[in-house]
PDB file of C-alpha atoms in Angstrom:
ATOM      1  CA  MET A  63      29.569  20.994 -36.628  1.00 43.00           C
ATOM      2  CA  LYS A  64      25.714  20.065 -37.027  1.00 45.00           C
ATOM      3  CA  ILE A  65      24.488  18.401 -33.728  1.00 46.00           C
ATOM      4  CA  ASN A  66      21.432  15.833 -34.855  1.00 43.00           C
ATOM      5  CA  ASN A  67      20.647  14.424 -31.165  1.00 40.00           C
ATOM      6  CA  ILE A  68      21.043  15.545 -27.606  1.00 42.00           C
ATOM      7  CA  GLN A  69      20.774  12.651 -25.304  1.00 41.00           C
ATOM      8  CA  SER A  70      19.939  13.574 -21.797  1.00 37.00           C
ATOM      9  CA  TYR A  71      19.919  11.502 -18.899  1.00 39.00           C
ATOM     10  CA  ASN A  72      17.435  13.387 -16.636  1.00 39.00           C
ATOM     11  CA  ASN A  73      14.736  11.597 -17.908  1.00 38.00           C
ATOM     12  CA  THR A  74      12.209  13.805 -15.609  1.00 39.00           C
ATOM     13  CA  GLN A  75       8.973  13.820 -17.302  1.00 42.00           C
ATOM     14  CA  THR A  76       6.669  16.855 -16.317  1.00 47.00           C
ATOM     15  CA  PHE A  77       2.976  16.122 -15.598  1.00 55.00           C
ATOM     16  CA  THR A  78       0.562  18.931 -16.503  1.00 68.00           C
ATOM     17  CA  ALA A  79      -2.827  18.187 -15.305  1.00 85.00           C
ATOM     18  CA  LEU A  80      -4.099  20.914 -17.381  1.00 90.00           C
ATOM     19  CA  ARG A  81      -4.182  19.594 -20.843  1.00 90.00           C
ATOM     20  CA  PHE A  82      -5.228  21.026 -24.532  1.00 90.00           C
ATOM     21  CA  LYS A  83      -6.633  18.593 -26.762  1.00 89.00           C
ATOM     22  CA  SER A  84      -6.040  19.194 -30.468  1.00 88.00           C
ATOM     23  CA  ASP A  85      -9.541  20.365 -30.640  1.00 88.00           C
ATOM     24  CA  SER A  86      -9.260  22.738 -28.068  1.00 88.00           C
ATOM     25  CA  HIS A  87      -8.543  25.961 -29.611  1.00 89.00           C
ATOM     26  CA  LYS A  88     -11.934  26.754 -31.181  1.00 91.00           C
ATOM     27  CA  TYR A  89     -13.317  26.414 -27.019  1.00 91.00           C
ATOM     28  CA  ILE A  90     -10.838  28.295 -25.513  1.00 90.00           C
ATOM     29  CA  SER A  91     -11.035  31.233 -27.939  1.00 90.00           C
ATOM     30  CA  THR A  92     -14.858  31.322 -26.945  1.00 92.00           C
ATOM     31  CA  LEU A  93     -13.644  31.710 -23.445  1.00 90.00           C
ATOM     32  CA  PRO A  94     -14.101  35.176 -21.784  1.00 91.00           C
ATOM     33  CA  ASP A  95     -11.062  37.028 -20.983  1.00 90.00           C
ATOM     34  CA  LYS A  96     -11.659  36.747 -17.184  1.00 90.00           C
ATOM     35  CA  VAL A  97     -11.328  32.871 -17.368  1.00 89.00           C
ATOM     36  CA  LEU A  98      -8.481  33.018 -20.164  1.00 89.00           C
ATOM     37  CA  ASN A  99      -6.334  34.925 -17.854  1.00 88.00           C
ATOM     38  CA  LYS A 100      -6.781  32.240 -15.465  1.00 90.00           C
ATOM     39  CA  LEU A 101      -5.970  29.281 -17.414  1.00 89.00           C
ATOM     40  CA  ASP A 102      -1.878  29.439 -16.396  1.00 89.00           C
ATOM     41  CA  SER A 103      -2.720  29.962 -13.051  1.00 90.00           C
ATOM     42  CA  VAL A 104      -4.605  26.639 -13.091  1.00 91.00           C
ATOM     43  CA  GLY A 105      -2.209  24.855 -14.789  1.00 89.00           C
ATOM     44  CA  GLU A 106       0.312  25.981 -12.006  1.00 91.00           C
ATOM     45  CA  PHE A 107      -2.238  24.890  -9.493  1.00 92.00           C
ATOM     46  CA  LEU A 108      -2.624  21.697 -10.777  1.00 92.00           C
ATOM     47  CA  ALA A 109       1.027  20.620 -11.851  1.00 90.00           C
ATOM     48  CA  ASP A 110       1.588  18.317  -9.384  1.00 90.00           C
ATOM     49  CA  THR A 111      -1.542  15.905  -9.459  1.00 91.00           C
ATOM     50  CA  LYS A 112      -0.766  12.419 -10.534  1.00 90.00           C
ATOM     51  CA  TYR A 113      -4.178  10.515 -11.080  1.00 90.00           C
ATOM     52  CA  TYR A 114      -6.701  13.311 -12.242  1.00 92.00           C
ATOM     53  CA  ASN A 115      -6.646  15.697 -15.148  1.00 93.00           C
ATOM     54  CA  LEU A 116      -8.480  18.733 -16.267  1.00 93.00           C
ATOM     55  CA  ASP A 117      -8.649  17.953 -19.871  1.00 93.00           C
ATOM     56  CA  ILE A 118      -9.756  20.907 -22.650  1.00 92.00           C
ATOM     57  CA  GLY A 119     -11.053  20.268 -25.747  1.00 90.00           C
ATOM     58  CA  ASN A 120     -14.703  20.909 -27.102  1.00 89.00           C
ATOM     59  CA  SER A 121     -15.583  21.680 -23.507  1.00 88.00           C
ATOM     60  CA  PHE A 122     -13.653  20.736 -20.190  1.00 91.00           C
ATOM     61  CA  TYR A 123     -13.930  17.485 -18.205  1.00 92.00           C
ATOM     62  CA  ILE A 124     -12.050  15.505 -15.707  1.00 93.00           C
ATOM     63  CA  SER A 125     -10.125  12.763 -16.688  1.00 92.00           C
ATOM     64  CA  HIS A 126      -8.653   9.740 -14.216  1.00 89.00           C
ATOM     65  CA  ILE A 127      -5.422   8.300 -15.333  1.00 87.00           C
ATOM     66  CA  ASN A 128      -7.291   4.945 -16.015  1.00 84.00           C
ATOM     67  CA  GLY A 129      -9.395   6.494 -18.989  1.00 86.00           C
ATOM     68  CA  ASP A 130     -12.409   7.541 -17.156  1.00 88.00           C
ATOM     69  CA  LYS A 131     -14.173  11.124 -18.026  1.00 91.00           C
ATOM     70  CA  PHE A 132     -16.435  13.377 -15.977  1.00 91.00           C
ATOM     71  CA  TYR A 133     -18.252  15.820 -17.278  1.00 90.00           C
ATOM     72  CA  PRO A 134     -20.402  18.928 -16.030  1.00 85.00           C
ATOM     73  CA  PRO A 135     -22.152  19.463 -14.502  1.00 80.00           C
ATOM     74  CA  LEU A 136     -20.284  18.421 -11.169  1.00 83.00           C
ATOM     75  CA  THR A 137     -22.402  18.928  -8.204  1.00 87.00           C
ATOM     76  CA  PHE A 138     -21.119  18.175  -4.553  1.00 88.00           C
ATOM     77  CA  SER A 139     -22.563  17.782  -0.876  1.00 89.00           C
ATOM     78  CA  ASN A 140     -21.744  17.455   2.559  1.00 92.00           C
ATOM     79  CA  ALA A 141     -22.656  14.431   4.279  1.00 90.00           C
ATOM     80  CA  GLY A 142     -21.108  14.628   7.656  1.00 89.00           C
ATOM     81  CA  THR A 143     -17.631  12.827   7.113  1.00 91.00           C
ATOM     82  CA  CYS A 144     -18.178  12.292   3.538  1.00 92.00           C
ATOM     83  CA  LEU A 145     -18.128  14.216   0.644  1.00 92.00           C
ATOM     84  CA  ILE A 146     -20.387  13.219  -2.234  1.00 91.00           C
ATOM     85  CA  MET A 147     -19.412  14.536  -5.779  1.00 91.00           C
ATOM     86  CA  LYS A 148     -21.741  13.661  -8.820  1.00 91.00           C
ATOM     87  CA  PHE A 149     -20.326  13.693 -12.618  1.00 90.00           C
ATOM     88  CA  ARG A 150     -21.755  12.804 -16.039  1.00 90.00           C
ATOM     89  CA  GLN A 151     -20.329  10.338 -17.557  1.00 88.00           C
ATOM     90  CA  GLY A 152     -21.810   9.977 -20.808  1.00 81.00           C
ATOM     91  CA  ALA A 153     -25.610   9.880 -20.478  1.00 83.00           C
ATOM     92  CA  ALA A 154     -25.190   8.365 -16.607  1.00 88.00           C
ATOM     93  CA  LEU A 155     -24.754  10.187 -13.770  1.00 89.00           C
ATOM     94  CA  ILE A 156     -22.023   8.507 -11.182  1.00 88.00           C
ATOM     95  CA  SER A 157     -21.030   9.226  -7.727  1.00 88.00           C
ATOM     96  CA  LYS A 158     -17.914   9.467  -5.734  1.00 88.00           C
ATOM     97  CA  LYS A 159     -17.617   9.200  -1.942  1.00 89.00           C
ATOM     98  CA  LEU A 160     -14.741  11.042  -0.332  1.00 90.00           C
ATOM     99  CA  LYS A 161     -14.205   9.941   3.259  1.00 90.00           C
ATOM    100  CA  TYR A 162     -12.771  12.392   6.252  1.00 91.00           C
ATOM    101  CA  ASN A 163     -12.063  12.149   9.659  1.00 91.00           C
ATOM    102  CA  LYS A 164     -13.954  15.237  10.639  1.00 93.00           C
ATOM    103  CA  PRO A 165     -16.938  16.999   9.456  1.00 93.00           C
ATOM    104  CA  SER A 166     -14.520  20.436   9.341  1.00 93.00           C
ATOM    105  CA  GLU A 167     -12.618  18.759   6.816  1.00 94.00           C
ATOM    106  CA  VAL A 168     -15.631  18.250   4.631  1.00 93.00           C
ATOM    107  CA  GLN A 169     -16.571  21.820   5.366  1.00 95.00           C
ATOM    108  CA  LYS A 170     -13.479  23.062   4.109  1.00 94.00           C
ATOM    109  CA  VAL A 171     -13.407  21.139   0.851  1.00 93.00           C
ATOM    110  CA  CYS A 172     -16.978  22.618   0.144  1.00 93.00           C
ATOM    111  CA  GLU A 173     -16.014  25.976   1.161  1.00 95.00           C
ATOM    112  CA  ASP A 174     -12.775  25.762  -1.397  1.00 94.00           C
ATOM    113  CA  ILE A 175     -14.955  24.563  -4.467  1.00 93.00           C
ATOM    114  CA  LYS A 176     -17.956  27.090  -3.550  1.00 94.00           C
ATOM    115  CA  ASN A 177     -15.296  30.026  -3.518  1.00 94.00           C
ATOM    116  CA  ALA A 178     -13.500  29.866  -6.635  1.00 92.00           C
ATOM    117  CA  PRO A 179     -14.683  32.351  -9.105  1.00 92.00           C
ATOM    118  CA  THR A 180     -15.045  30.469 -12.203  1.00 91.00           C
ATOM    119  CA  GLN A 181     -16.523  27.160 -13.652  1.00 91.00           C
ATOM    120  CA  ILE A 182     -12.936  26.241 -14.678  1.00 92.00           C
ATOM    121  CA  GLU A 183     -10.979  26.941 -11.443  1.00 93.00           C
ATOM    122  CA  ARG A 184     -13.810  25.213  -9.321  1.00 93.00           C
ATOM    123  CA  THR A 185     -13.525  22.164 -11.418  1.00 92.00           C
ATOM    124  CA  ALA A 186      -9.709  22.707 -10.953  1.00 94.00           C
ATOM    125  CA  VAL A 187     -10.154  22.733  -7.096  1.00 94.00           C
ATOM    126  CA  ILE A 188     -12.453  19.482  -7.730  1.00 93.00           C
ATOM    127  CA  VAL A 189      -9.432  17.803  -9.420  1.00 94.00           C
ATOM    128  CA  LYS A 190      -7.139  18.819  -7.013  1.00 94.00           C
ATOM    129  CA  TYR A 191      -9.179  17.323  -3.805  1.00 93.00           C
ATOM    130  CA  LEU A 192      -9.785  14.127  -6.137  1.00 92.00           C
ATOM    131  CA  ASP A 193      -6.181  13.924  -6.732  1.00 93.00           C
ATOM    132  CA  ASP A 194      -4.978  14.207  -2.829  1.00 92.00           C
ATOM    133  CA  TYR A 195      -7.687  12.226  -2.071  1.00 90.00           C
ATOM    134  CA  GLU A 196      -6.636   9.209  -3.940  1.00 87.00           C
ATOM    135  CA  LYS A 197      -2.847   9.718  -3.578  1.00 88.00           C
ATOM    136  CA  GLU A 198      -3.353   9.791   0.660  1.00 86.00           C
ATOM    137  CA  LEU A 199      -5.367   6.622  -0.020  1.00 81.00           C
ATOM    138  CA  ALA A 200      -2.278   5.107  -2.343  1.00 76.00           C
ATOM    139  CA  SER A 201       0.268   5.927   0.739  1.00 77.00           C
ATOM    140  CA  LYS A 202      -2.029   4.180   3.138  1.00 73.00           C
ATOM    141  CA  ASN A 203      -2.224   0.892   1.436  1.00 67.00           C
ATOM    142  CA  PRO A 204      -0.355   1.219  -2.104  1.00 61.00           C
ATOM    143  CA  GLU A 205      -1.051  -2.622  -2.635  1.00 63.00           C
ATOM    144  CA  VAL A 206      -4.773  -2.085  -3.220  1.00 64.00           C
ATOM    145  CA  ILE A 207      -4.662   1.054  -5.681  1.00 67.00           C
ATOM    146  CA  ILE A 208      -5.015  -0.372  -9.243  1.00 70.00           C
ATOM    147  CA  ASN A 209      -3.498   1.911 -11.931  1.00 68.00           C
ATOM    148  CA  ALA A 210      -3.764   1.781 -15.752  1.00 68.00           C
ATOM    149  CA  PHE A 211      -0.214   1.648 -15.928  1.00 69.00           C
ATOM    150  CA  ASP A 212       0.246  -1.769 -13.616  1.00 74.00           C
ATOM    151  CA  SER A 213       1.280  -4.874 -15.495  1.00 80.00           C
ATOM    152  CA  ARG A 214      -1.689  -7.634 -15.859  1.00 82.00           C
ATOM    153  CA  GLU A 215       0.079  -9.857 -13.094  1.00 84.00           C
ATOM    154  CA  ALA A 216      -0.028  -6.629 -10.739  1.00 81.00           C
ATOM    155  CA  LYS A 217      -3.512  -5.683 -11.118  1.00 78.00           C
ATOM    156  CA  ILE A 218      -4.574  -9.449 -10.663  1.00 82.00           C
ATOM    157  CA  GLU A 219      -2.497 -10.059  -7.640  1.00 81.00           C
ATOM    158  CA  LYS A 220      -3.759  -6.722  -6.254  1.00 76.00           C
ATOM    159  CA  LEU A 221      -7.466  -7.504  -7.088  1.00 76.00           C
ATOM    160  CA  HIS A 222      -6.791 -10.687  -5.000  1.00 75.00           C
ATOM    161  CA  LYS A 223      -5.294  -8.837  -1.960  1.00 72.00           C
ATOM    162  CA  LYS A 224      -8.374  -6.393  -1.966  1.00 67.00           C
ATOM    163  CA  TYR A 225     -11.043  -8.701  -2.586  1.00 68.00           C
ATOM    164  CA  ASP A 226      -9.862 -12.136  -1.344  1.00 66.00           C
ATOM    165  CA  ILE A 227     -11.793 -13.677   1.699  1.00 52.00           C
TER     166      ILE A 227
END
């Protein structure tokens, strides 16, 4: 008996935020063993992210589900109750401002990023915090988070809810 197709009723898609692009082989082969040995644990660390990915191609970068790509150098600064992150996006430098309730929360984020032993692990910590921040925003006010996967009508409705006076 030959089986041509297996139908599964459990259509759960696993989301992996560590993604190797088709041109990643050459870059990965140049990584030192210290970094190469950590890639699997980085993938597991990022397994539950929803909005951000750590992509590896001919270099590595952070990508958002809406298509934005953020390249190193990734810098961050503690501004009291805000964490300011700066990224390179093409030739432009952009920044993201994450607002927290207490300065101690910002301090913990900064320490977690600084304590990561390799650049890829540091970037993974940044991906995790960006993703957690966006998840929290979505849970507080889901009708104003505009996702790339929303229908055109849903995007227009959310824009009206967010910006109407």
